[in-house]
Amino acid sequence: MNQQTVYIVYFSPAGTTRMVAQALAHEASTAGYPVVSLDLASRSTDVKVVQSRISKGDILFAGTPVYANHPVPVVMDFLAGLSETEGAYAAPFVTFGAVSSGVALREMATMAKEKKMTVLGGIKVAARHSMLWQSDAPLGKGRPDEKDMAEVARFAQAVMGKASADGKAGPLPEDALNYQRQEVQEAAKAAGLHVIKPMLLPFDVNIDACTQCGLCVENCPTANITLEEGPVFADRCVVCFNCVRVCEPGAISSKVLPFIEADLHKRLDFFREPAETVAFV
Ligand SMILES: Cc1cc2nc3c(=O)[nH]c(=O)nc-3n(C[C@H](O)[C@H](O)[C@H](O)COP(=O)(O)O)c2cc1C
Ligand code: SF4
Ligand code: SF4
């Protein structure tokens, strides 16, 4: 049994990032590490406990879906809330919907370095685009597949191998996660959840169609919905579309959703990022 702990902290509205997190946890426990997994959607008080426990020699795998070229804010907030932990290791992971992984890995690594952690690696995992659940041929269809998940396993083993080499293997080179072209980086600066939110919200609500089933409340990863006569939204929405997706009677709907797929396809030429899983170690 290893002395050090592997922490796996992630946010995953549609479940793909969770699937990667579970694969990392499997590799870590197979390698004999104690594993602590934390889903940032669970709203538990464990967040502060985990933030305070990560210490020298521990490995933190922090994961997020890419939203509008960036990590989801709750994941960055988690990293920002860490104390300075010299000697602890970090390895960010992202899943992206075959459009662009943006600057998410780089931003997470930069934050981990600000906390004096040693970044040992990062991985971007190609995934089905979570906004396109109604599509027959969504971007990233069938991903991550077996090959992607094998790459995730290799990544976990490589990171743990570097950590157990006790610093001798060295951190990831400074620029390794800076893989986007300059114009994509510029576009990412102008993008973000705060930019797309006003374009995608508010959703339309049809109170008469609501059966009070509660599925929207259960599936909202930010506890943003309360049920009155129908769903009532607070302001913590990350536009994951879970509530629209699970509401079978269609009491929650989006006018813009039907136009999103065509719009995303138009952007592919600009981003030119292959729908591939790539590990940087
Ligand atoms: C609001 C929103 C924004 C997204 N932005 C991007 C993006 O910029 N690039 C991309 O390739 N995929 C994007 N996606 C797709 C997700 O990154 C992808 O489907 C991811 O695997 C979802 O992870 P999850 O299943 O853990 O929620 C976006 C999805 C949503 C809902
Ligand atoms: S999922 Fe739809 S039907 Fe169920 S409580 Fe929410 S709004 Fe009402
Ligand atoms: S309100 Fe709906 S779209 Fe917003 S975070 Fe909750 S489930 Fe996702």
Coordinates of C-alpha atoms in Angstrom, one line a residue, residues 4-7 33 54-62 79 82 85-92 112-113 115-121 159-172:
Q4 CA 0.4 8.9 -0.5
T5 CA -3.2 9.4 -1.6
V6 CA -4.6 9.9 -5.0
Y7 CA -7.4 12.5 -5.1
Y33 CA -2.9 3.9 -3.6
I54 CA -4.0 17.3 -0.2
S55 CA -0.3 17.4 0.9
K56 CA 3.2 16.5 -0.2
G57 CA 3.5 13.4 -2.3
D58 CA -0.2 13.2 -3.0
I59 CA -1.5 13.2 -6.6
L60 CA -4.5 15.3 -7.6
F61 CA -6.3 14.3 -10.8
A62 CA -8.7 17.2 -11.4
L79 CA -8.1 24.5 -7.5
L82 CA -6.3 24.8 -2.4
T85 CA 1.0 22.5 -1.4
E86 CA 4.7 22.2 -2.3
G87 CA 5.6 18.7 -3.2
A88 CA 2.0 17.6 -4.2
Y89 CA 1.4 16.5 -7.8
A90 CA -1.3 17.6 -10.2
A91 CA -2.6 16.0 -13.4
P92 CA -5.6 17.8 -15.0
A112 CA -2.1 24.1 -9.9
K113 CA 1.4 25.6 -10.4
K115 CA -0.5 26.5 -5.7
K116 CA 3.1 25.3 -5.9
M117 CA 2.0 21.8 -7.1
T118 CA 4.2 19.9 -9.6
V119 CA 2.2 19.2 -12.8
L120 CA 3.1 15.8 -14.0
G121 CA 0.8 15.5 -17.0
V159 CA 1.6 10.0 -13.9
M160 CA 1.8 7.6 -10.9
G161 CA 5.1 6.3 -12.2
K162 CA 6.5 9.8 -12.3
A163 CA 5.2 10.6 -8.8
S164 CA 6.7 7.4 -7.4
A165 CA 10.1 8.4 -9.0
D166 CA 10.0 11.1 -6.3
G167 CA 10.6 14.1 -8.5
K168 CA 13.4 12.5 -10.5
A169 CA 11.2 12.3 -13.6
G170 CA 10.6 16.0 -13.4
P171 CA 7.5 18.1 -14.2
L172 CA 5.7 18.4 -17.5

